């Protein structure tokens, strides 16, 4: 019996790959799945191949920068200044102010008259001692109690008196919180209020209005929830508010 050798089949890789043209070097199956490579392009596994429609610029596009500068007014017994403050990583003005210690720094400052009109006195930057500030007003509406809050809050109307100002607006507290405990609390140092109107006690004709403001608790002399008899002191001349 004479044994005759059979022709050996080609390897499985070669079978999957198909016949190779003459002179073409052997390539792994992954390279076959990847498709033909341009001249000079190094081999990369199929898992690392980036689709042609996803460019490198699109994959590395940074998020749009968040605006961190806001315009505020600082009001004290004899001071009224308008300037810009950089909140940095803070999302709300109240968080930034209540964590300050020592001085409040604002830039692009314009000193205002008692009527709230700009004067010729300006500063590139100004540092004001935090203890001397009674009110930090914001010129645009910033509601710190939006619909995405985790704790339900109730709005209470308050009338606040300091050594130089008469302030009335709305404060927010927990639904089950005591108003007395809220007023007696010393934390946070600056109490947020919305729809705020301010008058100088020395001259009832002067007024300021802010959609959002922070009131320093240590400067508060008295707090009331109802007004009777002297309502005109608060409302004053409506024309003065409408002209603001």
PDB file of C-alpha atoms in Angstrom:
ATOM      1  CA  UNK A   1       0.000   0.000   0.000  1.00  0.00           C
ATOM      2  CA  UNK A   2       1.481   3.244  -1.095  1.00  0.00           C
ATOM      3  CA  UNK A   3       0.596   6.360   0.895  1.00  0.00           C
ATOM      4  CA  UNK A   4       0.159   9.539  -1.112  1.00  0.00           C
ATOM      5  CA  UNK A   5       0.292  12.999   0.506  1.00  0.00           C
ATOM      6  CA  UNK A   6      -2.751  15.158  -0.042  1.00  0.00           C
ATOM      7  CA  UNK A   7      -2.655  18.836  -0.784  1.00  0.00           C
ATOM      8  CA  UNK A   8      -2.950  20.700   2.599  1.00  0.00           C
ATOM      9  CA  UNK A   9      -5.671  23.362   2.746  1.00  0.00           C
ATOM     10  CA  UNK A  10      -4.622  26.905   3.348  1.00  0.00           C
ATOM     11  CA  UNK A  11      -4.906  28.299   6.861  1.00  0.00           C
ATOM     12  CA  UNK A  12      -8.237  29.616   8.127  1.00  0.00           C
ATOM     13  CA  UNK A  13      -6.893  33.127   8.110  1.00  0.00           C
ATOM     14  CA  UNK A  14      -5.943  32.838   4.513  1.00  0.00           C
ATOM     15  CA  UNK A  15      -9.316  31.301   3.658  1.00  0.00           C
ATOM     16  CA  UNK A  16     -11.191  34.194   5.289  1.00  0.00           C
ATOM     17  CA  UNK A  17      -8.901  36.641   3.674  1.00  0.00           C
ATOM     18  CA  UNK A  18      -9.295  35.212   0.213  1.00  0.00           C
ATOM     19  CA  UNK A  19      -6.669  34.952  -2.417  1.00  0.00           C
ATOM     20  CA  UNK A  20      -3.942  37.536  -2.149  1.00  0.00           C
ATOM     21  CA  UNK A  21      -2.576  39.318  -5.144  1.00  0.00           C
ATOM     22  CA  UNK A  22       0.945  38.510  -6.048  1.00  0.00           C
ATOM     23  CA  UNK A  23       3.402  40.441  -3.914  1.00  0.00           C
ATOM     24  CA  UNK A  24       0.811  41.474  -1.296  1.00  0.00           C
ATOM     25  CA  UNK A  25       2.120  40.867   2.249  1.00  0.00           C
ATOM     26  CA  UNK A  26       0.065  38.886   4.727  1.00  0.00           C
ATOM     27  CA  UNK A  27      -2.277  41.014   6.874  1.00  0.00           C
ATOM     28  CA  UNK A  28      -4.290  39.905   9.960  1.00  0.00           C
ATOM     29  CA  UNK A  29      -8.049  39.557   9.743  1.00  0.00           C
ATOM     30  CA  UNK A  30      -8.496  42.798  11.741  1.00  0.00           C
ATOM     31  CA  UNK A  31      -6.706  44.691   9.026  1.00  0.00           C
ATOM     32  CA  UNK A  32      -9.002  43.111   6.426  1.00  0.00           C
ATOM     33  CA  UNK A  33     -12.060  44.287   8.391  1.00  0.00           C
ATOM     34  CA  UNK A  34     -10.576  47.745   8.605  1.00  0.00           C
ATOM     35  CA  UNK A  35     -10.330  48.043   4.868  1.00  0.00           C
ATOM     36  CA  UNK A  36      -7.498  49.260   2.708  1.00  0.00           C
ATOM     37  CA  UNK A  37      -5.143  51.717   4.397  1.00  0.00           C
ATOM     38  CA  UNK A  38      -3.659  54.744   2.686  1.00  0.00           C
ATOM     39  CA  UNK A  39       0.061  54.645   2.058  1.00  0.00           C
ATOM     40  CA  UNK A  40       2.064  55.527   5.159  1.00  0.00           C
ATOM     41  CA  UNK A  41      -0.843  55.031   7.609  1.00  0.00           C
ATOM     42  CA  UNK A  42       0.201  52.822  10.578  1.00  0.00           C
ATOM     43  CA  UNK A  43      -1.855  49.779  11.444  1.00  0.00           C
ATOM     44  CA  UNK A  44      -4.543  50.235  14.119  1.00  0.00           C
ATOM     45  CA  UNK A  45      -6.980  47.605  15.423  1.00  0.00           C
ATOM     46  CA  UNK A  46     -10.572  47.962  14.321  1.00  0.00           C
ATOM     47  CA  UNK A  47     -11.665  48.872  17.869  1.00  0.00           C
ATOM     48  CA  UNK A  48      -9.438  51.950  17.830  1.00  0.00           C
ATOM     49  CA  UNK A  49     -10.513  53.252  14.441  1.00  0.00           C
ATOM     50  CA  UNK A  50     -12.434  56.556  14.819  1.00  0.00           C
ATOM     51  CA  UNK A  51     -15.366  56.931  12.418  1.00  0.00           C
ATOM     52  CA  UNK A  52     -14.687  59.402   9.678  1.00  0.00           C
ATOM     53  CA  UNK A  53     -17.750  61.539  10.597  1.00  0.00           C
ATOM     54  CA  UNK A  54     -16.470  62.189  14.184  1.00  0.00           C
ATOM     55  CA  UNK A  55     -13.644  64.678  13.858  1.00  0.00           C
ATOM     56  CA  UNK A  56     -11.104  65.301  16.596  1.00  0.00           C
ATOM     57  CA  UNK A  57     -12.342  68.888  17.048  1.00  0.00           C
ATOM     58  CA  UNK A  58     -15.876  67.658  17.747  1.00  0.00           C
ATOM     59  CA  UNK A  59     -14.681  65.131  20.334  1.00  0.00           C
ATOM     60  CA  UNK A  60     -12.597  67.749  22.176  1.00  0.00           C
ATOM     61  CA  UNK A  61     -15.069  70.663  22.093  1.00  0.00           C
ATOM     62  CA  UNK A  62     -15.039  72.246  25.585  1.00  0.00           C
ATOM     63  CA  UNK A  63     -18.315  73.348  27.226  1.00  0.00           C
ATOM     64  CA  UNK A  64     -19.369  76.958  26.831  1.00  0.00           C
ATOM     65  CA  UNK A  65     -17.983  79.178  29.619  1.00  0.00           C
ATOM     66  CA  UNK A  66     -20.463  80.270  32.309  1.00  0.00           C
ATOM     67  CA  UNK A  67     -20.960  83.962  33.040  1.00  0.00           C
ATOM     68  CA  UNK A  68     -19.554  84.611  36.541  1.00  0.00           C
ATOM     69  CA  UNK A  69     -19.733  88.422  36.734  1.00  0.00           C
ATOM     70  CA  UNK A  70     -22.807  90.237  38.012  1.00  0.00           C
ATOM     71  CA  UNK A  71     -23.630  93.879  38.709  1.00  0.00           C
ATOM     72  CA  UNK A  72     -24.516  94.851  42.291  1.00  0.00           C
ATOM     73  CA  UNK A  73     -25.172  97.893  44.466  1.00  0.00           C
ATOM     74  CA  UNK A  74     -23.710  98.181  47.957  1.00  0.00           C
ATOM     75  CA  UNK A  75     -25.643 100.338  50.416  1.00  0.00           C
ATOM     76  CA  UNK A  76     -24.531 101.398  53.880  1.00  0.00           C
ATOM     77  CA  UNK A  77     -25.346 104.212  56.267  1.00  0.00           C
ATOM     78  CA  UNK A  78     -23.536 106.807  54.144  1.00  0.00           C
ATOM     79  CA  UNK A  79     -22.450 104.758  51.126  1.00  0.00           C
ATOM     80  CA  UNK A  80     -24.065 103.783  47.862  1.00  0.00           C
ATOM     81  CA  UNK A  81     -21.830 102.261  45.181  1.00  0.00           C
ATOM     82  CA  UNK A  82     -22.450 100.380  41.960  1.00  0.00           C
ATOM     83  CA  UNK A  83     -19.936  97.832  40.648  1.00  0.00           C
ATOM     84  CA  UNK A  84     -19.228  94.373  39.315  1.00  0.00           C
ATOM     85  CA  UNK A  85     -18.397  91.301  41.347  1.00  0.00           C
ATOM     86  CA  UNK A  86     -16.915  88.038  40.094  1.00  0.00           C
ATOM     87  CA  UNK A  87     -18.712  85.075  41.698  1.00  0.00           C
ATOM     88  CA  UNK A  88     -16.037  82.595  40.619  1.00  0.00           C
ATOM     89  CA  UNK A  89     -17.322  79.045  41.109  1.00  0.00           C
ATOM     90  CA  UNK A  90     -20.446  80.162  42.974  1.00  0.00           C
ATOM     91  CA  UNK A  91     -23.771  79.957  41.163  1.00  0.00           C
ATOM     92  CA  UNK A  92     -25.647  82.412  43.401  1.00  0.00           C
ATOM     93  CA  UNK A  93     -24.811  85.812  44.830  1.00  0.00           C
ATOM     94  CA  UNK A  94     -26.127  84.807  48.269  1.00  0.00           C
ATOM     95  CA  UNK A  95     -23.693  81.872  48.499  1.00  0.00           C
ATOM     96  CA  UNK A  96     -20.769  84.094  47.556  1.00  0.00           C
ATOM     97  CA  UNK A  97     -21.591  86.931  49.968  1.00  0.00           C
ATOM     98  CA  UNK A  98     -22.373  84.708  52.956  1.00  0.00           C
ATOM     99  CA  UNK A  99     -18.972  83.035  52.695  1.00  0.00           C
ATOM    100  CA  UNK A 100     -17.032  86.297  52.561  1.00  0.00           C
ATOM    101  CA  UNK A 101     -14.986  87.427  55.530  1.00  0.00           C
ATOM    102  CA  UNK A 102     -13.481  90.875  56.000  1.00  0.00           C
ATOM    103  CA  UNK A 103     -13.877  92.909  52.816  1.00  0.00           C
ATOM    104  CA  UNK A 104     -16.217  92.901  49.842  1.00  0.00           C
ATOM    105  CA  UNK A 105     -14.286  93.619  46.628  1.00  0.00           C
ATOM    106  CA  UNK A 106     -16.040  95.079  43.579  1.00  0.00           C
ATOM    107  CA  UNK A 107     -14.588  96.387  40.327  1.00  0.00           C
ATOM    108  CA  UNK A 108     -15.563  99.044  37.766  1.00  0.00           C
ATOM    109  CA  UNK A 109     -17.055 101.073  40.628  1.00  0.00           C
ATOM    110  CA  UNK A 110     -19.202 104.184  40.382  1.00  0.00           C
ATOM    111  CA  UNK A 111     -20.241 106.041  43.535  1.00  0.00           C
ATOM    112  CA  UNK A 112     -23.923 106.980  43.546  1.00  0.00           C
ATOM    113  CA  UNK A 113     -25.706 109.907  45.101  1.00  0.00           C
ATOM    114  CA  UNK A 114     -28.488 109.440  47.641  1.00  0.00           C
ATOM    115  CA  UNK A 115     -30.890 109.651  44.711  1.00  0.00           C
ATOM    116  CA  UNK A 116     -29.122 106.723  43.071  1.00  0.00           C
ATOM    117  CA  UNK A 117     -27.649 108.844  40.294  1.00  0.00           C
ATOM    118  CA  UNK A 118     -24.035 108.174  39.198  1.00  0.00           C
ATOM    119  CA  UNK A 119     -21.393 110.689  40.259  1.00  0.00           C
ATOM    120  CA  UNK A 120     -18.035 111.503  38.695  1.00  0.00           C
ATOM    121  CA  UNK A 121     -16.184 109.472  41.335  1.00  0.00           C
ATOM    122  CA  UNK A 122     -15.104 106.116  39.900  1.00  0.00           C
ATOM    123  CA  UNK A 123     -12.613 103.434  40.906  1.00  0.00           C
ATOM    124  CA  UNK A 124     -11.134 100.473  39.023  1.00  0.00           C
ATOM    125  CA  UNK A 125     -11.751  98.438  42.164  1.00  0.00           C
ATOM    126  CA  UNK A 126     -12.964  99.083  45.690  1.00  0.00           C
ATOM    127  CA  UNK A 127     -12.749  97.059  48.903  1.00  0.00           C
ATOM    128  CA  UNK A 128     -15.556  97.718  51.362  1.00  0.00           C
ATOM    129  CA  UNK A 129     -15.615  96.316  54.888  1.00  0.00           C
ATOM    130  CA  UNK A 130     -18.384  93.752  55.014  1.00  0.00           C
ATOM    131  CA  UNK A 131     -19.563  94.872  58.467  1.00  0.00           C
ATOM    132  CA  UNK A 132     -20.477  98.317  57.079  1.00  0.00           C
ATOM    133  CA  UNK A 133     -22.732  96.964  54.326  1.00  0.00           C
ATOM    134  CA  UNK A 134     -26.466  96.856  55.035  1.00  0.00           C
ATOM    135  CA  UNK A 135     -27.847  95.935  51.614  1.00  0.00           C
ATOM    136  CA  UNK A 136     -26.424  94.143  48.585  1.00  0.00           C
ATOM    137  CA  UNK A 137     -28.851  94.746  45.710  1.00  0.00           C
ATOM    138  CA  UNK A 138     -28.925  93.020  42.340  1.00  0.00           C
ATOM    139  CA  UNK A 139     -30.319  94.862  39.355  1.00  0.00           C
ATOM    140  CA  UNK A 140     -31.818  91.832  37.580  1.00  0.00           C
ATOM    141  CA  UNK A 141     -34.212  89.149  38.735  1.00  0.00           C
ATOM    142  CA  UNK A 142     -32.398  86.252  40.361  1.00  0.00           C
ATOM    143  CA  UNK A 143     -34.827  83.976  42.146  1.00  0.00           C
ATOM    144  CA  UNK A 144     -32.884  81.679  44.494  1.00  0.00           C
ATOM    145  CA  UNK A 145     -36.004  79.554  45.001  1.00  0.00           C
ATOM    146  CA  UNK A 146     -36.664  78.135  41.539  1.00  0.00           C
ATOM    147  CA  UNK A 147     -38.867  75.148  40.753  1.00  0.00           C
ATOM    148  CA  UNK A 148     -35.931  72.732  40.919  1.00  0.00           C
ATOM    149  CA  UNK A 149     -35.370  73.286  44.654  1.00  0.00           C
ATOM    150  CA  UNK A 150     -35.446  70.200  46.858  1.00  0.00           C
ATOM    151  CA  UNK A 151     -37.118  71.784  49.904  1.00  0.00           C
ATOM    152  CA  UNK A 152     -40.558  73.442  49.512  1.00  0.00           C
ATOM    153  CA  UNK A 153     -40.525  77.074  50.695  1.00  0.00           C
ATOM    154  CA  UNK A 154     -43.153  79.641  51.537  1.00  0.00           C
ATOM    155  CA  UNK A 155     -42.992  83.366  50.805  1.00  0.00           C
ATOM    156  CA  UNK A 156     -43.550  85.845  53.657  1.00  0.00           C
ATOM    157  CA  UNK A 157     -43.827  89.616  53.378  1.00  0.00           C
ATOM    158  CA  UNK A 158     -41.520  91.458  55.765  1.00  0.00           C
ATOM    159  CA  UNK A 159     -40.824  95.078  56.647  1.00  0.00           C
ATOM    160  CA  UNK A 160     -37.259  95.515  57.923  1.00  0.00           C
ATOM    161  CA  UNK A 161     -35.767  98.563  59.631  1.00  0.00           C
ATOM    162  CA  UNK A 162     -32.036  99.257  59.891  1.00  0.00           C
ATOM    163  CA  UNK A 163     -30.227 102.257  61.275  1.00  0.00           C
ATOM    164  CA  UNK A 164     -30.516 104.111  57.956  1.00  0.00           C
ATOM    165  CA  UNK A 165     -33.060 102.273  55.795  1.00  0.00           C
ATOM    166  CA  UNK A 166     -36.619 101.057  55.683  1.00  0.00           C
ATOM    167  CA  UNK A 167     -36.831  97.882  53.596  1.00  0.00           C
ATOM    168  CA  UNK A 168     -39.790  95.785  52.606  1.00  0.00           C
ATOM    169  CA  UNK A 169     -40.044  92.753  50.384  1.00  0.00           C
ATOM    170  CA  UNK A 170     -40.498  88.978  50.504  1.00  0.00           C
ATOM    171  CA  UNK A 171     -38.414  86.417  52.378  1.00  0.00           C
ATOM    172  CA  UNK A 172     -38.506  82.645  51.888  1.00  0.00           C
ATOM    173  CA  UNK A 173     -38.550  80.037  54.638  1.00  0.00           C
ATOM    174  CA  UNK A 174     -39.445  76.401  55.185  1.00  0.00           C
ATOM    175  CA  UNK A 175     -43.172  75.648  55.158  1.00  0.00           C
ATOM    176  CA  UNK A 176     -43.071  74.480  58.782  1.00  0.00           C
ATOM    177  CA  UNK A 177     -40.561  77.036  60.023  1.00  0.00           C
ATOM    178  CA  UNK A 178     -41.433  79.583  62.707  1.00  0.00           C
ATOM    179  CA  UNK A 179     -41.318  83.205  61.606  1.00  0.00           C
ATOM    180  CA  UNK A 180     -39.926  84.202  64.998  1.00  0.00           C
ATOM    181  CA  UNK A 181     -37.113  81.662  64.741  1.00  0.00           C
ATOM    182  CA  UNK A 182     -36.368  82.802  61.195  1.00  0.00           C
ATOM    183  CA  UNK A 183     -36.059  86.433  62.292  1.00  0.00           C
ATOM    184  CA  UNK A 184     -34.014  85.635  65.416  1.00  0.00           C
ATOM    185  CA  UNK A 185     -31.556  83.475  63.487  1.00  0.00           C
ATOM    186  CA  UNK A 186     -28.072  84.808  62.803  1.00  0.00           C
ATOM    187  CA  UNK A 187     -27.308  82.384  59.966  1.00  0.00           C
ATOM    188  CA  UNK A 188     -26.897  83.115  57.144  1.00  0.00           C
ATOM    189  CA  UNK A 189     -25.415  86.534  57.820  1.00  0.00           C
ATOM    190  CA  UNK A 190     -27.169  88.094  54.803  1.00  0.00           C
ATOM    191  CA  UNK A 191     -30.879  87.318  54.431  1.00  0.00           C
ATOM    192  CA  UNK A 192     -32.132  87.010  50.819  1.00  0.00           C
ATOM    193  CA  UNK A 193     -35.281  88.883  49.831  1.00  0.00           C
ATOM    194  CA  UNK A 194     -37.103  89.460  46.544  1.00  0.00           C
ATOM    195  CA  UNK A 195     -39.123  92.387  45.190  1.00  0.00           C
ATOM    196  CA  UNK A 196     -37.291  94.717  47.574  1.00  0.00           C
ATOM    197  CA  UNK A 197     -37.963  98.424  48.035  1.00  0.00           C
ATOM    198  CA  UNK A 198     -35.605 100.617  50.042  1.00  0.00           C
ATOM    199  CA  UNK A 199     -36.003 104.075  51.562  1.00  0.00           C
ATOM    200  CA  UNK A 200     -33.588 106.226  53.491  1.00  0.00           C
ATOM    201  CA  UNK A 201     -35.137 107.008  56.857  1.00  0.00           C
ATOM    202  CA  UNK A 202     -33.627 110.506  56.810  1.00  0.00           C
ATOM    203  CA  UNK A 203     -35.496 111.378  53.609  1.00  0.00           C
ATOM    204  CA  UNK A 204     -38.650 109.439  52.729  1.00  0.00           C
ATOM    205  CA  UNK A 205     -38.615 110.769  49.158  1.00  0.00           C
ATOM    206  CA  UNK A 206     -35.528 108.748  48.294  1.00  0.00           C
ATOM    207  CA  UNK A 207     -36.096 105.168  47.222  1.00  0.00           C
ATOM    208  CA  UNK A 208     -34.424 102.229  45.523  1.00  0.00           C
ATOM    209  CA  UNK A 209     -35.893  99.024  44.179  1.00  0.00           C
ATOM    210  CA  UNK A 210     -34.219  95.652  43.507  1.00  0.00           C
ATOM    211  CA  UNK A 211     -35.698  92.407  42.182  1.00  0.00           C
ATOM    212  CA  UNK A 212     -33.274  90.613  44.530  1.00  0.00           C
ATOM    213  CA  UNK A 213     -31.308  91.861  47.540  1.00  0.00           C
ATOM    214  CA  UNK A 214     -29.387  90.608  50.569  1.00  0.00           C
ATOM    215  CA  UNK A 215     -29.971  92.245  53.963  1.00  0.00           C
ATOM    216  CA  UNK A 216     -27.339  91.966  56.691  1.00  0.00           C
ATOM    217  CA  UNK A 217     -29.017  90.530  59.788  1.00  0.00           C
ATOM    218  CA  UNK A 218     -26.696  92.285  62.251  1.00  0.00           C
ATOM    219  CA  UNK A 219     -27.854  95.658  60.906  1.00  0.00           C
ATOM    220  CA  UNK A 220     -31.553  94.881  61.442  1.00  0.00           C
ATOM    221  CA  UNK A 221     -33.181  96.861  64.236  1.00  0.00           C
ATOM    222  CA  UNK A 222     -36.803  95.816  63.782  1.00  0.00           C
ATOM    223  CA  UNK A 223     -38.954  93.458  61.699  1.00  0.00           C
ATOM    224  CA  UNK A 224     -42.703  93.641  61.047  1.00  0.00           C
ATOM    225  CA  UNK A 225     -45.058  91.502  58.982  1.00  0.00           C
ATOM    226  CA  UNK A 226     -47.995  93.909  58.728  1.00  0.00           C
ATOM    227  CA  UNK A 227     -48.250  97.614  57.962  1.00  0.00           C
ATOM    228  CA  UNK A 228     -51.071  99.907  59.093  1.00  0.00           C
ATOM    229  CA  UNK A 229     -51.528 103.635  59.440  1.00  0.00           C
ATOM    230  CA  UNK A 230     -48.214 104.651  57.880  1.00  0.00           C
ATOM    231  CA  UNK A 231     -48.622 102.785  54.617  1.00  0.00           C
ATOM    232  CA  UNK A 232     -47.738 105.963  52.757  1.00  0.00           C
ATOM    233  CA  UNK A 233     -44.271 105.826  54.275  1.00  0.00           C
ATOM    234  CA  UNK A 234     -43.671 102.590  52.410  1.00  0.00           C
ATOM    235  CA  UNK A 235     -45.475 103.346  49.186  1.00  0.00           C
ATOM    236  CA  UNK A 236     -44.573 107.039  49.018  1.00  0.00           C
ATOM    237  CA  UNK A 237     -45.070 108.626  45.651  1.00  0.00           C
ATOM    238  CA  UNK A 238     -45.772 105.871  43.147  1.00  0.00           C
ATOM    239  CA  UNK A 239     -44.259 108.012  40.459  1.00  0.00           C
ATOM    240  CA  UNK A 240     -40.875 107.747  42.143  1.00  0.00           C
ATOM    241  CA  UNK A 241     -40.968 103.951  41.878  1.00  0.00           C
ATOM    242  CA  UNK A 242     -42.238 103.943  38.335  1.00  0.00           C
ATOM    243  CA  UNK A 243     -39.442 106.250  37.271  1.00  0.00           C
ATOM    244  CA  UNK A 244     -36.748 103.900  38.694  1.00  0.00           C
TER     245      UNK A 244
END
